[in-house]
XYZ file of N, CA and C in Angstrom:
429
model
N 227.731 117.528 -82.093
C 226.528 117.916 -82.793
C 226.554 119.426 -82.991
N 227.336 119.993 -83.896
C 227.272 121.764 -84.170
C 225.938 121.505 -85.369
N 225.021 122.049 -84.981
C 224.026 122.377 -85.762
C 222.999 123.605 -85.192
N 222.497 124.232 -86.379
C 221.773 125.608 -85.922
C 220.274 124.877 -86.819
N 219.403 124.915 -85.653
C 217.809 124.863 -86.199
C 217.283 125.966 -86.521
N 216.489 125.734 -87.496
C 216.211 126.992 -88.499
C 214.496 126.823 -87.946
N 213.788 127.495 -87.864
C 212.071 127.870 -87.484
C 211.975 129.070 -88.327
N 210.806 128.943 -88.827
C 210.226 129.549 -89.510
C 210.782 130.122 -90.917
N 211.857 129.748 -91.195
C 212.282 130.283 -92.503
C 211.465 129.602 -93.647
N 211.163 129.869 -94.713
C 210.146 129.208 -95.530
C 210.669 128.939 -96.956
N 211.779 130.481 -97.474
C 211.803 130.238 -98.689
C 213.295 129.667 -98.926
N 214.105 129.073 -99.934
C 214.614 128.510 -100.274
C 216.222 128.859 -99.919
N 216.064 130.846 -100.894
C 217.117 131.881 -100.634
C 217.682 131.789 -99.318
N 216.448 131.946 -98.497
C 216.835 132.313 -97.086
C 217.116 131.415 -96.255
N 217.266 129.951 -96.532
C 217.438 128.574 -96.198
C 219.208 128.685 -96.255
N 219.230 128.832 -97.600
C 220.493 128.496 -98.429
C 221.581 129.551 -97.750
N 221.393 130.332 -97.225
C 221.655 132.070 -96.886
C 222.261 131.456 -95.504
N 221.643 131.322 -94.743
C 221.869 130.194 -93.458
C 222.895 129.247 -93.784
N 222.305 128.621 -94.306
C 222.673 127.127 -94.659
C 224.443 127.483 -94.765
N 224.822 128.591 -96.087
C 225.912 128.404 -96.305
C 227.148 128.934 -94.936
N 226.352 129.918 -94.366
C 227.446 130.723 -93.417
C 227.287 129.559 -91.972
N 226.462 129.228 -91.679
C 226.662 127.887 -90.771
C 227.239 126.884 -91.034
N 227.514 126.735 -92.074
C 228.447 125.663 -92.806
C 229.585 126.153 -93.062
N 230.120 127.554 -93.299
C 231.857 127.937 -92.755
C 232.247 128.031 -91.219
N 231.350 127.906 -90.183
C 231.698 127.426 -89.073
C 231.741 126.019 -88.349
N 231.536 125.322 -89.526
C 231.427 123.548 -89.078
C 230.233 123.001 -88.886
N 229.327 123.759 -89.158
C 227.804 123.337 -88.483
C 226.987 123.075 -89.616
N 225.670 122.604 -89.120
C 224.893 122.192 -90.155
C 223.557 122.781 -90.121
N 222.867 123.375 -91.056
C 221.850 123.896 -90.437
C 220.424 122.868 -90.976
N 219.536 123.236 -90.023
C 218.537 122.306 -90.404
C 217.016 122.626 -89.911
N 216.282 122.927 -91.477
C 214.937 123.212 -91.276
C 214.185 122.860 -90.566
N 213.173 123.319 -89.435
C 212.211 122.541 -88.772
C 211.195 122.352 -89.063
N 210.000 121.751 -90.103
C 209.047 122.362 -90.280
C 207.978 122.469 -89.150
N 206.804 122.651 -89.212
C 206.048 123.181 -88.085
C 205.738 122.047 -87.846
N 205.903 120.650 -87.963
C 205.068 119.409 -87.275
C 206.261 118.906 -86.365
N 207.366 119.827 -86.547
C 208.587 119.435 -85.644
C 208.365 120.119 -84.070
N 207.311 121.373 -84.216
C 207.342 122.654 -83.102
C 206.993 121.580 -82.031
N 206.328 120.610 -81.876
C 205.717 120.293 -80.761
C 207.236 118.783 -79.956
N 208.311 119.134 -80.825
C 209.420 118.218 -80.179
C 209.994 119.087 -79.311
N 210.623 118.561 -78.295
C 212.138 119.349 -77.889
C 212.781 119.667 -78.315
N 213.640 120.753 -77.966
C 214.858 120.999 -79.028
C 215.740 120.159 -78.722
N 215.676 119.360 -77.414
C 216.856 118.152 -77.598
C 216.598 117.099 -78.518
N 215.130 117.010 -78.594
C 214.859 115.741 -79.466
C 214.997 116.308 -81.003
N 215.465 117.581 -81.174
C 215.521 117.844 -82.805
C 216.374 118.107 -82.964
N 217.181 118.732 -81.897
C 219.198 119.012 -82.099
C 219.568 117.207 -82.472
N 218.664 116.036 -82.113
C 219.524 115.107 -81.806
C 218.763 113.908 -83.433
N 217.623 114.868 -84.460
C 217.727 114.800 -85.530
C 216.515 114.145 -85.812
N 215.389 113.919 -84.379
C 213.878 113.749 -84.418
C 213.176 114.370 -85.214
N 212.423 114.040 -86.293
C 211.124 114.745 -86.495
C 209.671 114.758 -86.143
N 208.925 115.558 -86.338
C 207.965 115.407 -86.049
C 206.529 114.963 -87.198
N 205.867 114.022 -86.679
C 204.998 113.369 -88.143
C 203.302 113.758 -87.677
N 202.967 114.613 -86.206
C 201.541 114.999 -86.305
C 202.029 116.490 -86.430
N 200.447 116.935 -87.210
C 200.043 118.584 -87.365
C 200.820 119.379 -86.228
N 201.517 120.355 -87.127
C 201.656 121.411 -85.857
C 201.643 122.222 -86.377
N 201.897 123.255 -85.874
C 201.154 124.991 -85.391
C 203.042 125.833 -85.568
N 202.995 126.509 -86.422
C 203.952 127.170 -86.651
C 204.385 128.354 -85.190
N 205.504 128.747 -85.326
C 205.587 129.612 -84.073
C 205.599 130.907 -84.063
N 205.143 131.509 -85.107
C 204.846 132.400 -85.251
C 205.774 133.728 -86.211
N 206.935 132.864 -86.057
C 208.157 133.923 -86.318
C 209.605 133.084 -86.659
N 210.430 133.867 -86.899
C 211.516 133.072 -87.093
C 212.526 132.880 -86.387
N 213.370 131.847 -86.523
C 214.177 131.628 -84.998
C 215.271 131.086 -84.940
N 216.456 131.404 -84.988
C 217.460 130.089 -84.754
C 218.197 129.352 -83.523
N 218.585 128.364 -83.351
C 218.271 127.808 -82.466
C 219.803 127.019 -82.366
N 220.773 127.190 -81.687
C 222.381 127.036 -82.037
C 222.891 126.209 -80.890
N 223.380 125.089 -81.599
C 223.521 123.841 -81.038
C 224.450 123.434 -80.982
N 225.725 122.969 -79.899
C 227.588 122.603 -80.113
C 227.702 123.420 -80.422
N 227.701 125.071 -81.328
C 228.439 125.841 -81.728
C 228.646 127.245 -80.796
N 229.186 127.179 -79.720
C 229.367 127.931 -78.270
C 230.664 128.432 -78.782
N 231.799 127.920 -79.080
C 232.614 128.665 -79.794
C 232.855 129.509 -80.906
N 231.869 128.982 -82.115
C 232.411 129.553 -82.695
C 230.942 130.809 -82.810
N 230.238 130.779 -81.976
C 228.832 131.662 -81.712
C 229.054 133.018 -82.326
N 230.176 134.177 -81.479
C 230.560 135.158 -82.183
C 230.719 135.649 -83.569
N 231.927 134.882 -84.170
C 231.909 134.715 -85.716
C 230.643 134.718 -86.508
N 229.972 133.788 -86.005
C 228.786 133.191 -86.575
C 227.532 134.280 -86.639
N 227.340 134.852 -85.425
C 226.675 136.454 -84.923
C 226.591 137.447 -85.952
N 227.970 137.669 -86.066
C 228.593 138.717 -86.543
C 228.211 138.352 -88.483
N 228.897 137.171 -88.841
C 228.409 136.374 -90.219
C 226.496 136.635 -91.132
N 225.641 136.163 -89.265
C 224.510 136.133 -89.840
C 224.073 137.812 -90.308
N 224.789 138.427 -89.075
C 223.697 139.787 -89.187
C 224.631 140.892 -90.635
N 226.051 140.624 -91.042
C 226.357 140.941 -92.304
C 225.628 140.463 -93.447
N 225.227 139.372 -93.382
C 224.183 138.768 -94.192
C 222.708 139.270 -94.399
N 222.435 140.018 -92.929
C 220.744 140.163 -92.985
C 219.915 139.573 -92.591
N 220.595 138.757 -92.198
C 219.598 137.305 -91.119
C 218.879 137.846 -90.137
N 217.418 138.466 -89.941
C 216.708 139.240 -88.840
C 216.128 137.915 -87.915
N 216.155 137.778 -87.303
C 214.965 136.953 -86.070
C 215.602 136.476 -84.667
N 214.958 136.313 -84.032
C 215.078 135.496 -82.706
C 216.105 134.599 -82.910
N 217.261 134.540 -81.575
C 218.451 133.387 -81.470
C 218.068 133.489 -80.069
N 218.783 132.067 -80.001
C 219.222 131.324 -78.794
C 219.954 130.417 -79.093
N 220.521 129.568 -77.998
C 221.347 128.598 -77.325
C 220.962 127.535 -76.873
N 221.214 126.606 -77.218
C 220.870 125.273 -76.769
C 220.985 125.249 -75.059
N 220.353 124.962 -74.051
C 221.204 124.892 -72.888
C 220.787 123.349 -72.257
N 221.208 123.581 -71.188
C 220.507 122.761 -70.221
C 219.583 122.897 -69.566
N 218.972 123.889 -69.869
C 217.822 124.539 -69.216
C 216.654 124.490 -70.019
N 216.982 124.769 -71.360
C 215.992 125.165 -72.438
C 215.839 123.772 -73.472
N 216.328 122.935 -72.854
C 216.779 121.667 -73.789
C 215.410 120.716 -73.870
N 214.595 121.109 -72.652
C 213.225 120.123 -72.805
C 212.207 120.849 -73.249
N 212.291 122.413 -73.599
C 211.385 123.042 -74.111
C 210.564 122.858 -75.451
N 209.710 123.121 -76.122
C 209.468 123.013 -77.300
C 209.804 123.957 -77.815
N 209.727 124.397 -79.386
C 210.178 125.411 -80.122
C 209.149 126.638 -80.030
N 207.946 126.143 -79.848
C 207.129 127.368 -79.162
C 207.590 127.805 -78.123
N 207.892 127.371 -77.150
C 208.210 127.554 -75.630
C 208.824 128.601 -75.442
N 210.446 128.285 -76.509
C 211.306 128.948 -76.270
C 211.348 130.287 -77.223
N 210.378 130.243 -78.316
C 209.958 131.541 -78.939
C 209.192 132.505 -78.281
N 208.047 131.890 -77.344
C 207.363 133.043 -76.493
C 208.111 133.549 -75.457
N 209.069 132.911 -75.007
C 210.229 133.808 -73.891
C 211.172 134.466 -74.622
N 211.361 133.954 -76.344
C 212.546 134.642 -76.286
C 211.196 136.753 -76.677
N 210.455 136.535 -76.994
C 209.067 137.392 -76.991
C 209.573 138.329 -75.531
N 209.224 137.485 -75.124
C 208.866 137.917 -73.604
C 210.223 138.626 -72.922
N 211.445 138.272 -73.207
C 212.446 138.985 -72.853
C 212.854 140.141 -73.549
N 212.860 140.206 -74.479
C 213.042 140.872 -76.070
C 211.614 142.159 -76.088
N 210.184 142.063 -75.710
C 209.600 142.681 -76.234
C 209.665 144.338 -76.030
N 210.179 145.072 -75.415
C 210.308 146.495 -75.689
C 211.300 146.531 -76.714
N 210.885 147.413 -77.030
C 211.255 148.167 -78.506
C 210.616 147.481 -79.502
N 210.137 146.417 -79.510
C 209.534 146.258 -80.315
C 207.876 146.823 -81.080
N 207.322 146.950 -82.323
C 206.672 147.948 -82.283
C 205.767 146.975 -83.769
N 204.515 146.522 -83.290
C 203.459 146.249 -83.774
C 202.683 146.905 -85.047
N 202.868 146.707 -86.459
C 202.195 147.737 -87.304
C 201.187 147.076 -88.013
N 199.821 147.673 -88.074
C 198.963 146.970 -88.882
C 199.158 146.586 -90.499
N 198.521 145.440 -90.520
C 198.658 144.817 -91.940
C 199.156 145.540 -92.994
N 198.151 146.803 -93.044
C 197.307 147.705 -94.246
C 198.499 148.411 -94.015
N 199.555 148.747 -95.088
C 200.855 149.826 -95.277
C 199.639 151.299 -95.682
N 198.904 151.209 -95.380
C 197.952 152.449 -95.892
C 197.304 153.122 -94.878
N 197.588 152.231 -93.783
C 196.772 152.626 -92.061
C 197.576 153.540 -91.517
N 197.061 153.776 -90.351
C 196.857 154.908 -89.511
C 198.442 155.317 -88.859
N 199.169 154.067 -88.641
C 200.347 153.822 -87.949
C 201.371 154.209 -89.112
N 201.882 153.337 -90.171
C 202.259 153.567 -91.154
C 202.195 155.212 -91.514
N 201.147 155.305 -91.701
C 200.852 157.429 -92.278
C 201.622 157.945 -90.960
N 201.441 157.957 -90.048
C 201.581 158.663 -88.914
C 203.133 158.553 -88.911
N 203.491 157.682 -88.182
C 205.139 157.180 -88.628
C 206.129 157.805 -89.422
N 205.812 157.816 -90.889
C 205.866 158.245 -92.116
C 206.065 160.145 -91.935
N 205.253 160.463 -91.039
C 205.715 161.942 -90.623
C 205.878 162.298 -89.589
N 206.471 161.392 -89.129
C 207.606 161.529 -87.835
C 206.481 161.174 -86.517
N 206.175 161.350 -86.686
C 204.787 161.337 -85.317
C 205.101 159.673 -84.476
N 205.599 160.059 -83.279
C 205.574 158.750 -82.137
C 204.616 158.458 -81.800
N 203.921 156.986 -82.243
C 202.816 156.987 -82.336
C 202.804 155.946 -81.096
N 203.913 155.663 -80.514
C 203.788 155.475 -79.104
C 203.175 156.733 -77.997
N 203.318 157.726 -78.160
C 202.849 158.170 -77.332
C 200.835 158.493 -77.365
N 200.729 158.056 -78.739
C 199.160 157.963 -79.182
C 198.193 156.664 -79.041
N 199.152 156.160 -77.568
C 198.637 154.719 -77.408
C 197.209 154.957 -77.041
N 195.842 154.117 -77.481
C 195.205 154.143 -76.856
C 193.969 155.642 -77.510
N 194.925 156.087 -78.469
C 193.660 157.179 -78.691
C 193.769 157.266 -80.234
N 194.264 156.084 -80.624
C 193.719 155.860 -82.481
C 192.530 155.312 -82.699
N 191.927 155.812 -83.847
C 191.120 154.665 -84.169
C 191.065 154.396 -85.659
């Protein structure tokens, strides 16, 4: 079973974008939509869907399944491409999780450096940013 689950990707380009470079490593890639989030990833590596409402995960994610060998290549493939989001590994550990589950840890391991900007490209963060200003160190005294 070499297949890479796709979360949260939405548009077609960026399906196909995936789709093709997982498919020069033998694998198959395959959309989850959000009524899938509330399966396991064993029960969706193994080609389950899901048929009640669900709740998207917030972000995007891939999710790489049998393909332990050729992982590197594949790494290296997505991010020449531009492929930004959250990866992981199928394990034995993470195999009964849901696709939320394993998005808020991969959050939770991952979150420094990461850096929160409001909606509005016209706000406070954005301007500030924009002229160099670490607006980490202005935690707490914007408004």
């Amino acid at each position: 079973m070499k297949k890479v689950l796709l979360f949260g990707f939405e548009t077609l380009p960026e399906i196909l974008t995936v789709a093709g470079i997982v498919q020069q490593f033998g694998g198959e890639a395959v959309p989850v939509a959000k009524e899938g989030c509330g399966l396991t990833l064993e029960a969706l590596a193994q080609g389950k869907t899901g048929r009640e409402s669900g709740v998207p995960i917030g972000g995007k994610m891939l999710v790489f399944c049998g393909l332990e060998r050729e992982l590197d290549g594949l790494l290296a493939a997505l991010r020449q491409a531009g492929v930004v989001c959250l990866k992981a590994v199928l394990t034995p550990h993470n195999r009964t999780w849901t696709a939320v589950k394993l998005y808020q840890e991969l959050l939770r391991e991952h979150h420094e450096g990461l850096i929160a900007l409001s909606a509005c490209l016209a706000g406070q963060v954005p301007a500030l940013s924009d002229l160099g200003v670490d607006c980490l160190k202005l935690e707490g005294r914007m408004k």
